[in-house]
mmCIF file of C-alpha atoms and ligand atoms in Angstrom:
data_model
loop_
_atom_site.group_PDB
_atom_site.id
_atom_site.type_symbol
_atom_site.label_atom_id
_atom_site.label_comp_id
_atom_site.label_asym_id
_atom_site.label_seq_id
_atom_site.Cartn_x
_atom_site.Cartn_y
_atom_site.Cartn_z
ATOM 1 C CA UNK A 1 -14.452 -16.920 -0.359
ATOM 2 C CA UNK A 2 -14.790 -15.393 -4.014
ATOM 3 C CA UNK A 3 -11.991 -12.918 -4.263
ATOM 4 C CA UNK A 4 -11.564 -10.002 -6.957
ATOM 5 C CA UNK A 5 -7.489 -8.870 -6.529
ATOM 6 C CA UNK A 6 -7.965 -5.413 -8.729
ATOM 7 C CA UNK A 7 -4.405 -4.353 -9.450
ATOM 8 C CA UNK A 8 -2.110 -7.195 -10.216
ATOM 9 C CA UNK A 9 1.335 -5.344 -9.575
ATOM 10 C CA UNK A 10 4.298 -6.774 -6.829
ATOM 11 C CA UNK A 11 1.897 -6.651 -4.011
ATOM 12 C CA UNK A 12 -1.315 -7.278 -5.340
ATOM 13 C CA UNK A 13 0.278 -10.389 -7.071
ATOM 14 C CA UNK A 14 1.527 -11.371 -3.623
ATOM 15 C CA UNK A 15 -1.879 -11.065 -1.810
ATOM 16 C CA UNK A 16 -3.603 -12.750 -4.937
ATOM 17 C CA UNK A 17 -1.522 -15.915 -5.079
ATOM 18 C CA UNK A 18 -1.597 -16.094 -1.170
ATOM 19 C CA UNK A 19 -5.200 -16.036 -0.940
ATOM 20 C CA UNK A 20 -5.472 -18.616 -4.154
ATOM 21 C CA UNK A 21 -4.140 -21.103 -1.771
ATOM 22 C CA UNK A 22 -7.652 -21.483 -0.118
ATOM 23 C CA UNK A 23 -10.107 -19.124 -2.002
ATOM 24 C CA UNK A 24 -11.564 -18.693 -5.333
ATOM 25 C CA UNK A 25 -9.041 -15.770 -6.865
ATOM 26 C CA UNK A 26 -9.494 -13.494 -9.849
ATOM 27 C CA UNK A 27 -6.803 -11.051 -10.892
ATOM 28 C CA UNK A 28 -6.740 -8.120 -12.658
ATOM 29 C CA UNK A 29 -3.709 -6.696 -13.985
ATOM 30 C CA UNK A 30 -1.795 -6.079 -17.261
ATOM 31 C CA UNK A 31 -2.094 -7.470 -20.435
ATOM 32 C CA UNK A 32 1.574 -9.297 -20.278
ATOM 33 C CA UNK A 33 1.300 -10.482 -16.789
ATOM 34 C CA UNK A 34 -2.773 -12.000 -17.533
ATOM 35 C CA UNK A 35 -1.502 -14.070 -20.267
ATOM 36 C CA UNK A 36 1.446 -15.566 -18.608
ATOM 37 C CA UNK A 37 -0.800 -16.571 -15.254
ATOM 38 C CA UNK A 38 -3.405 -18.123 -17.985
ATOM 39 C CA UNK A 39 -0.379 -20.178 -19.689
ATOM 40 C CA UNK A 40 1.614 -21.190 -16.661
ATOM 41 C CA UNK A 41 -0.521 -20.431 -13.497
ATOM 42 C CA UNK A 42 1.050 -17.518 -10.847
ATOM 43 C CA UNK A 43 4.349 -18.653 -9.144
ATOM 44 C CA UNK A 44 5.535 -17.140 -5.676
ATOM 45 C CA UNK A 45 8.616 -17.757 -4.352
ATOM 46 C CA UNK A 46 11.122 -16.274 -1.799
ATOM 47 C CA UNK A 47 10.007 -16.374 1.710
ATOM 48 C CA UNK A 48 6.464 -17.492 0.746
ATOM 49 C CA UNK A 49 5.901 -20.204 -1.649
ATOM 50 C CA UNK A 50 2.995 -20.902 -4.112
ATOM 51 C CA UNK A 51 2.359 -22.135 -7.606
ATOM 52 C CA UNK A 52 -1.285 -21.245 -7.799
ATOM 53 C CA UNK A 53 -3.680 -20.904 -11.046
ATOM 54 C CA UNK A 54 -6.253 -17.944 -10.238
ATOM 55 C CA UNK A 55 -8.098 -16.665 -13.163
ATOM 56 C CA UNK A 56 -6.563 -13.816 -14.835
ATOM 57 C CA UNK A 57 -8.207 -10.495 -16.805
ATOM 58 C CA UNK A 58 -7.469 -7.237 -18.138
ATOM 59 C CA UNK A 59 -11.212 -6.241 -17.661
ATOM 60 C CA UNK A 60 -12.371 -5.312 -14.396
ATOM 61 C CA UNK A 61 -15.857 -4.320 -15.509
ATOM 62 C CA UNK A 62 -18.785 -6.231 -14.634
ATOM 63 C CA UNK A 63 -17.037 -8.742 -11.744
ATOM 64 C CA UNK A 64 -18.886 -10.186 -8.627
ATOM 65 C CA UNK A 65 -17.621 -11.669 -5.614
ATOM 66 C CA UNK A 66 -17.854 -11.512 -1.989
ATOM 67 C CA UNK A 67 -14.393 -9.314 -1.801
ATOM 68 C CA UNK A 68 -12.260 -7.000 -4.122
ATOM 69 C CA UNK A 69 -8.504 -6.262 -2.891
ATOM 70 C CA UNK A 70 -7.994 -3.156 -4.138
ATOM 71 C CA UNK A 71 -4.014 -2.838 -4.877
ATOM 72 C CA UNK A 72 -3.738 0.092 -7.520
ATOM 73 C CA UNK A 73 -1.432 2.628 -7.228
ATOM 74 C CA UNK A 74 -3.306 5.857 -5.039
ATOM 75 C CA UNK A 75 -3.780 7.958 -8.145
ATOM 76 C CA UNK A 76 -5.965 5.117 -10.285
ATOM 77 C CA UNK A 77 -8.276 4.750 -7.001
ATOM 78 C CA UNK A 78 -11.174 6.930 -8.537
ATOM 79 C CA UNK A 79 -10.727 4.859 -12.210
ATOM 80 C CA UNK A 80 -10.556 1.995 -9.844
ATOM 81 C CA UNK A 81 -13.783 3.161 -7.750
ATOM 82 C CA UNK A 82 -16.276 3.640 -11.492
ATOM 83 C CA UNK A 83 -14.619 0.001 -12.702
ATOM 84 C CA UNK A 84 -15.838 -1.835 -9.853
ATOM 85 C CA UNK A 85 -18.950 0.201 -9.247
ATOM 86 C CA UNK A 86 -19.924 -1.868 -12.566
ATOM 87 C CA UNK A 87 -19.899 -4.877 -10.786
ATOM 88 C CA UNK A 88 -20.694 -6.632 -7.287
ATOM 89 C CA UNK A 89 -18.884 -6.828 -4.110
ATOM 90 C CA UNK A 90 -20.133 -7.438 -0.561
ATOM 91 C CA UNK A 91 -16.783 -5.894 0.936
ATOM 92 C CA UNK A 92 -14.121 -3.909 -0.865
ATOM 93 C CA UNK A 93 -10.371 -3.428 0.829
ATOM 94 C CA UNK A 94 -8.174 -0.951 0.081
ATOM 95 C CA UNK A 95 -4.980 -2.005 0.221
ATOM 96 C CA UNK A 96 -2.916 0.283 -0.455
ATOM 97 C CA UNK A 97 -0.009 3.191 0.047
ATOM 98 C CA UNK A 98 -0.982 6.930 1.162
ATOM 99 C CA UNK A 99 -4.220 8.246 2.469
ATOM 100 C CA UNK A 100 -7.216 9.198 1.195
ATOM 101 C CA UNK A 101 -8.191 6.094 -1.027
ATOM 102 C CA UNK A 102 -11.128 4.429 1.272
ATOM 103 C CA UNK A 103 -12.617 7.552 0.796
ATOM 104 C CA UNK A 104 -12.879 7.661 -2.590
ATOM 105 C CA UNK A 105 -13.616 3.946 -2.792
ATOM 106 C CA UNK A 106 -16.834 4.516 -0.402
ATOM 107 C CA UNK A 107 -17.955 7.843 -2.561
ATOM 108 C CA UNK A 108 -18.102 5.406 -5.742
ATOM 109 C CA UNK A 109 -19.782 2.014 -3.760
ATOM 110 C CA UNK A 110 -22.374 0.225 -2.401
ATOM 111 C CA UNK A 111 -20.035 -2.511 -0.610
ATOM 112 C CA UNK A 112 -18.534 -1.974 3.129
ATOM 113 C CA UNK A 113 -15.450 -0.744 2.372
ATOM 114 C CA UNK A 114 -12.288 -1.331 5.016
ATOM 115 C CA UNK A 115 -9.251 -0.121 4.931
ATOM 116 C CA UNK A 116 -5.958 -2.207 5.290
ATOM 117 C CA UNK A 117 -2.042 -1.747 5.722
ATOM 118 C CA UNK A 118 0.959 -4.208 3.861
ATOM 119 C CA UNK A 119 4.218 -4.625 4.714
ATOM 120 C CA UNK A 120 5.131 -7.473 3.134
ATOM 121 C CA UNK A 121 7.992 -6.631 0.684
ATOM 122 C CA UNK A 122 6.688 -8.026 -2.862
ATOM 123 C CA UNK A 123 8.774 -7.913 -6.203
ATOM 124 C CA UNK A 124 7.012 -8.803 -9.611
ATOM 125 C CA UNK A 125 10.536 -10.312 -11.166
ATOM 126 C CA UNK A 126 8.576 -10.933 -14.390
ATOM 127 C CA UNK A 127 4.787 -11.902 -15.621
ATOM 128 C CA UNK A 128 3.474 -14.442 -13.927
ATOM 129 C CA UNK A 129 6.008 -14.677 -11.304
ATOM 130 C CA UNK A 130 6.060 -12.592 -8.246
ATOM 131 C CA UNK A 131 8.566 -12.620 -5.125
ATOM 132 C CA UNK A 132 8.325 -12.366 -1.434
ATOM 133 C CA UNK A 133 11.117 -9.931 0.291
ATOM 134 C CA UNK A 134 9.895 -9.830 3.561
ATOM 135 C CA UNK A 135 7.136 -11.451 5.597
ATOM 136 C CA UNK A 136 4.801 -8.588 6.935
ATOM 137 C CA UNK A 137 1.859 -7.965 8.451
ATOM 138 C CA UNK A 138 -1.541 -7.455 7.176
ATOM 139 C CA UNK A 139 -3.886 -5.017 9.476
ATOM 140 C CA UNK A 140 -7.667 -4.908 8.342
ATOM 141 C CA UNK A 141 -10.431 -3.328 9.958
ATOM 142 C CA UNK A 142 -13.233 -0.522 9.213
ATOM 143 C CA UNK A 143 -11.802 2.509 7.509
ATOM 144 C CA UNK A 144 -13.722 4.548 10.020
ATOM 145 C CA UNK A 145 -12.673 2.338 13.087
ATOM 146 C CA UNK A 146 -14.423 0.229 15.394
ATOM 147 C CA UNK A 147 -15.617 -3.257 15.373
ATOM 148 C CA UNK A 148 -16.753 -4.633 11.540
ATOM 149 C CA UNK A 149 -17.931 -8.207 11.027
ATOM 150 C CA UNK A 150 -16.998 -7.644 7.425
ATOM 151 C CA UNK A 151 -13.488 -6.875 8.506
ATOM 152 C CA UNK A 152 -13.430 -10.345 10.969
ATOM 153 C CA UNK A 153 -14.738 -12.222 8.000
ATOM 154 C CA UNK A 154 -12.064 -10.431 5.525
ATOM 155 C CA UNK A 155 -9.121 -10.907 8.489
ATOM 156 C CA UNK A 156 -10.291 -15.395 8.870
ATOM 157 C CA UNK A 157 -10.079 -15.451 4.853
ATOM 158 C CA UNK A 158 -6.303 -13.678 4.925
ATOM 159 C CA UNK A 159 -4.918 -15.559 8.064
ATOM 160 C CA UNK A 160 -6.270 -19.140 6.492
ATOM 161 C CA UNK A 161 -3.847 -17.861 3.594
ATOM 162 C CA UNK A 162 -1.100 -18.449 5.244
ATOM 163 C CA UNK A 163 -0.905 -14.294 5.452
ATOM 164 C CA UNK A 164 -0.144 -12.937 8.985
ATOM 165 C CA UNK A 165 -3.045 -10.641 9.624
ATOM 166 C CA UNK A 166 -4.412 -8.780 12.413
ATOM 167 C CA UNK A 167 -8.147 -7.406 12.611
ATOM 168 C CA UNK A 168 -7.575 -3.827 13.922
ATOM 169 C CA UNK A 169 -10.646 -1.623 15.257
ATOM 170 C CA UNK A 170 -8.652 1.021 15.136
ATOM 171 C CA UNK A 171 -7.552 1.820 11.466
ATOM 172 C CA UNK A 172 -7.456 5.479 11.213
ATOM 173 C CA UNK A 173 -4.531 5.123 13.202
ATOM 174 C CA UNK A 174 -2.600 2.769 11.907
ATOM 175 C CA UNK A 175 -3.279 4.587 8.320
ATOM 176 C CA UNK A 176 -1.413 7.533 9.663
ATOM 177 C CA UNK A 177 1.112 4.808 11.459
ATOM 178 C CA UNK A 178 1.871 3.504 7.573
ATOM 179 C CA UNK A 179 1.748 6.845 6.101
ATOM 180 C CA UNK A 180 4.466 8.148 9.124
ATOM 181 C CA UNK A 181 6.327 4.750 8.264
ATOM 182 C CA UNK A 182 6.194 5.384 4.136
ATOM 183 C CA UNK A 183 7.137 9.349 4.678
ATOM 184 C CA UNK A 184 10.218 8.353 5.920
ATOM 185 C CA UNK A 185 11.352 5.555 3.645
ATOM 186 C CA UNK A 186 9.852 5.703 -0.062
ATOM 187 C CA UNK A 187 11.044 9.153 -1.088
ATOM 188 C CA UNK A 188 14.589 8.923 0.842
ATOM 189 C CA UNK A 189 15.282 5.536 -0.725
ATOM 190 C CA UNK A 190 14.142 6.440 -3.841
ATOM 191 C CA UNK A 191 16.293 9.655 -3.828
ATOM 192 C CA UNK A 192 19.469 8.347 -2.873
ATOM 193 C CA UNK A 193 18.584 5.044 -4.477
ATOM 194 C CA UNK A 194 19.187 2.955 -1.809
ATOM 195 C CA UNK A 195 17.469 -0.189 -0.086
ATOM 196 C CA UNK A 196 15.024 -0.037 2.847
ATOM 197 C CA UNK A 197 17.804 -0.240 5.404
ATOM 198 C CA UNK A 198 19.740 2.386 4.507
ATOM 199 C CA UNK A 199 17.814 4.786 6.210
ATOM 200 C CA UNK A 200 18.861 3.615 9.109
ATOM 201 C CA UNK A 201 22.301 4.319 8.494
ATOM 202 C CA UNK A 202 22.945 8.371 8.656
ATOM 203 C CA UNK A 203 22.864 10.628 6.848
ATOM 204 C CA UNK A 204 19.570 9.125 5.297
ATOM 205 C CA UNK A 205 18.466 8.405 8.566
ATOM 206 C CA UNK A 206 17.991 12.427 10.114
ATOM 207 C CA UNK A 207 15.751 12.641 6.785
ATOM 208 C CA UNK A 208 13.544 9.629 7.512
ATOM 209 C CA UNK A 209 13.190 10.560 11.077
ATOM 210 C CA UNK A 210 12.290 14.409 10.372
ATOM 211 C CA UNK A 211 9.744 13.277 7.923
ATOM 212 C CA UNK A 212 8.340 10.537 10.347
ATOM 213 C CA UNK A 213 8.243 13.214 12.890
ATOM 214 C CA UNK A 214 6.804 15.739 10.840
ATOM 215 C CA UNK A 215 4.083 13.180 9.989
ATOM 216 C CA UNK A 216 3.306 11.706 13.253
ATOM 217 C CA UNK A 217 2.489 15.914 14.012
ATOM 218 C CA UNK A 218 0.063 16.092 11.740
ATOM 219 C CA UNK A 219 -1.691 13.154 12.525
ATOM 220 C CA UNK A 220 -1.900 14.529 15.472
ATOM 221 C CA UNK A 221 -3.279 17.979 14.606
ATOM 222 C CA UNK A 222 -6.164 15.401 13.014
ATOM 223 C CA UNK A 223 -7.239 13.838 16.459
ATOM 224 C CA UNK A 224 -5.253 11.083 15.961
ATOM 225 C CA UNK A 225 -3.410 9.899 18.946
ATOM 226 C CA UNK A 226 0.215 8.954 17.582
ATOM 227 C CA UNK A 227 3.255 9.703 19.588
ATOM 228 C CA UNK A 228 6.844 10.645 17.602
ATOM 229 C CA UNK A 229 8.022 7.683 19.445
ATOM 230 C CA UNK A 230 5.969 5.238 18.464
ATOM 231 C CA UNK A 231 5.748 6.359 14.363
ATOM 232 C CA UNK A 232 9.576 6.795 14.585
ATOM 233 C CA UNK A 233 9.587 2.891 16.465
ATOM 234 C CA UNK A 234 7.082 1.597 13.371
ATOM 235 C CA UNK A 235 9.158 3.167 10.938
ATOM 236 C CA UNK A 236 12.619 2.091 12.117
ATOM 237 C CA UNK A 237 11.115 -1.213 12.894
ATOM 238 C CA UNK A 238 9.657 -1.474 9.103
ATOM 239 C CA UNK A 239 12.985 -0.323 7.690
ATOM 240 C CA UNK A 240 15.190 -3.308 9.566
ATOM 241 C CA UNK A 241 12.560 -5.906 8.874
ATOM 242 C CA UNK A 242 12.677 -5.218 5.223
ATOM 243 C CA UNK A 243 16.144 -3.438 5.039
ATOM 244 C CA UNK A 244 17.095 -5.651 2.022
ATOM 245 C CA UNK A 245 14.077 -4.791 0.040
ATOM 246 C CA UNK A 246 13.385 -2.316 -3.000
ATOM 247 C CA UNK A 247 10.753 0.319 -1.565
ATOM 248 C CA UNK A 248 7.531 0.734 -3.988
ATOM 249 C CA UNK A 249 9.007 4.152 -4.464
ATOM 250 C CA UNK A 250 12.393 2.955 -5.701
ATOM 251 C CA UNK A 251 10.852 0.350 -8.127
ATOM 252 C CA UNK A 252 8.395 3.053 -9.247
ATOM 253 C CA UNK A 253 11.327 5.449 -9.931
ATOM 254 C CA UNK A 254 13.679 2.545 -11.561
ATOM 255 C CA UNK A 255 11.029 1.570 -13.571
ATOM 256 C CA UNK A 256 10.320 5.086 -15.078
ATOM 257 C CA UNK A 257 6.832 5.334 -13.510
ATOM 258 C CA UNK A 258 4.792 8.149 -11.584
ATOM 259 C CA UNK A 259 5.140 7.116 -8.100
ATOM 260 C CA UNK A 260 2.613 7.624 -5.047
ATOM 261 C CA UNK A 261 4.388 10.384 -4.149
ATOM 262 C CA UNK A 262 1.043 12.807 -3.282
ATOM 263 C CA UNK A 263 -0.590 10.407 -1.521
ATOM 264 C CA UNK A 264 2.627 10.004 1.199
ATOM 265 C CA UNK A 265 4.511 13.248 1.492
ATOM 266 C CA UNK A 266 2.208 15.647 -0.765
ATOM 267 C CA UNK A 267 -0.696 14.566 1.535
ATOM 268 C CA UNK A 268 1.252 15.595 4.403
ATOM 269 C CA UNK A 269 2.229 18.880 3.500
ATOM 270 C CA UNK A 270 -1.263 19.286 2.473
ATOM 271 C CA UNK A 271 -2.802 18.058 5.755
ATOM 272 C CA UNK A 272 -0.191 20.478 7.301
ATOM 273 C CA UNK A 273 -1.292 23.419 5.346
ATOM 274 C CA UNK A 274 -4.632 23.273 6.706
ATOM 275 C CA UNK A 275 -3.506 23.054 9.976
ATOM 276 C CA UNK A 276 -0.928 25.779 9.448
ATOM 277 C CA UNK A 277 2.126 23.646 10.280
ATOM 278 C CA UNK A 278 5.315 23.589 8.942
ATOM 279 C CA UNK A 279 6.624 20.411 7.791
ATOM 280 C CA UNK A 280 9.909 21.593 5.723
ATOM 281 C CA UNK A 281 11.255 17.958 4.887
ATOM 282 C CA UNK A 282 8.028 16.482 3.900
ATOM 283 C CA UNK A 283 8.206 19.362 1.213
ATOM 284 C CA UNK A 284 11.285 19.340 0.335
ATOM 285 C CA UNK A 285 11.130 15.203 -0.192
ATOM 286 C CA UNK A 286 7.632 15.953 -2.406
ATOM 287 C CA UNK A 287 9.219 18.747 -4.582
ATOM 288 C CA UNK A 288 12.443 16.763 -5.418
ATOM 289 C CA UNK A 289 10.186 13.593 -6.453
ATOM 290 C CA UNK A 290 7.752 15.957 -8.078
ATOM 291 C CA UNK A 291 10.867 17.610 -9.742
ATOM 292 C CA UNK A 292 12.050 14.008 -11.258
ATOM 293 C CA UNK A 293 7.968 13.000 -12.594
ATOM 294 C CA UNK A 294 7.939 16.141 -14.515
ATOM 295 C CA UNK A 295 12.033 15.304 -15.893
ATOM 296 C CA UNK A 296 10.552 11.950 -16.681
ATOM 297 C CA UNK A 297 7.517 13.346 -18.259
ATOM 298 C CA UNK A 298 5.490 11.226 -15.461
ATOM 299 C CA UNK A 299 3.433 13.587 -14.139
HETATM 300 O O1 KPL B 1 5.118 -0.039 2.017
HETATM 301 C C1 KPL B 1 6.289 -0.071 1.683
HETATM 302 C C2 KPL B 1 6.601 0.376 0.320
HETATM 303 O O2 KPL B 1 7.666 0.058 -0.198
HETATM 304 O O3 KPL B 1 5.747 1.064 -0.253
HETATM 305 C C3 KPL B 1 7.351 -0.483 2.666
HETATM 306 C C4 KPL B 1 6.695 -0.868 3.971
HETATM 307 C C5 KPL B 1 8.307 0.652 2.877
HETATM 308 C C6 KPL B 1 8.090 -1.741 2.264
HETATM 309 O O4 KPL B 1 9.006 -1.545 1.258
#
């Protein structure tokens, strides 16, 4: 399969040099990280292993394939939506953090657009080399639910990667499942500055499990049937399968960046508002991030 990877960061890296292994696989991504992959080829190492050489650009505009990955961070999905829209894609997958991105990706495009969850723990150590943390799971499937042969076609090019993926026909779930499971681990590790696993450990842990909770509420208050149990099982479960590993938050936050921040808590306490529940930690987790973007001069 021809495969467009648009966001070239830890995880889209990852994905990219995976799916090299077996497809056709262009990346876009920064300027530094293109012209090492053009010079020495993509390396991944850790607990998956490639030394691939997918072609590498800093200009989305104008690409055509069968698939684009979509990996940018939530708040460069609309950018992401009018790049793409000046190219050619049969299917486009979002995968990403937070909510609300297949939506904007099907307001800008022509292509089928599913939706997909990651929790493979990815590190870019430095251009043209990215690491594995933590072997995940990849769930695709239509964003709306039900059955998609675009998504069965998009799930057989993933698993022949060597990626352990699951065809779901029921994604609107599991995108409030990963949202419940990010709520309670980016913005508590990247507070307290700690590794996945430590919210499993108190006090961090009460935090992670109110805003789990709190999540798992909402989603419910949207017709989405997802118990406390099982979001607070997913996210517990995420947390000691990648305990050692540097949450997207935390790198976003070490590295001086804007982090996805409204897109995991912010879109909770929005959701809530609608729905006129109260979902104190949630807010209190997006107001202390919020608090450290504006320090930072990141937001
Ligand atoms: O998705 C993640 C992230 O860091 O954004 C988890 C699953 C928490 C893995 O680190």
């Amino acid at each position: 399969m021809d495969i467009v990877v648009f966001g070239a960061g830890s995880l889209g890296s990852l994905v990219g040099a995976a799916l090299a292994r077996e497809h056709a696989v262009t990346l876009v991504g920064r300027a530094d990280h293109v012209d090492a992959i053009r010079e020495n080829g993509l390396s991944l190492g850790g607990e998956l292993e490639a030394e691939v050489e997918p072609r590498a650009t800093t200009d989305g505009e104008g690409l055509a394939a069968e698939l684009a990955v979509v990996t940018v961070k939530s708040f460069d999905t609309a950018a992401a939506a009018e790049t793409l829209a000046t190219g050619s894609f049969d299917a486009v997958l979002s995968l990403q953090n937070g909510m609300g991105n297949e939506e904007t990706l099907a307001s800008g495009l022509e292509a089928a657009v599913l939706a997909g969850t990651a929790s493979y723990g990815a590190i870019l150590r430095k251009p043209g080399v990215v690491e594995c943390t933590g072997v995940g799971e990849v769930v695709v499937g239509d964003w709306r639910g039900g059955r998609s042969r675009a998504a069965e076609r998009v799930g057989d090019a993933f698993a022949s990667s060597g990626l352990e993926t699951t065809v779901s026909d029921e994604m609107p779930r599991r995108l409030w499942e990963k949202l419940a499971v990010n709520a309670g681990i980016n913005a508590v590790t990247a507070l307290t500055a700690t590794q996945n696993g430590a919210v499993l450990e108190t006090p961090a842990n009460d935090l992670a499990r109110a805003a789990t909770r709190e999540t798992a509420r909402v989603a419910r208050a949207e017709g989405v049937e997802l118990s406390n149990r099982d979001a607070l099982a997913a996210m517990e479960q995420v947390a000691g399968e990648t305990a050692a590993n540097t949450s997207s938050m935390r790198q976003d936050v070490l590295a001086d960046r804007r982090t996805e921040i409204d897109a995991i808590n912010g879109y909770v306490v929005d959701r809530a508002a609608e729905w006129g529940l109260e979902v104190p930690t949630n807010r209190t987790l997006t107001t202390l991030v919020r608090a450290w973007e504006r320090g930072r001069g990141c937001r």
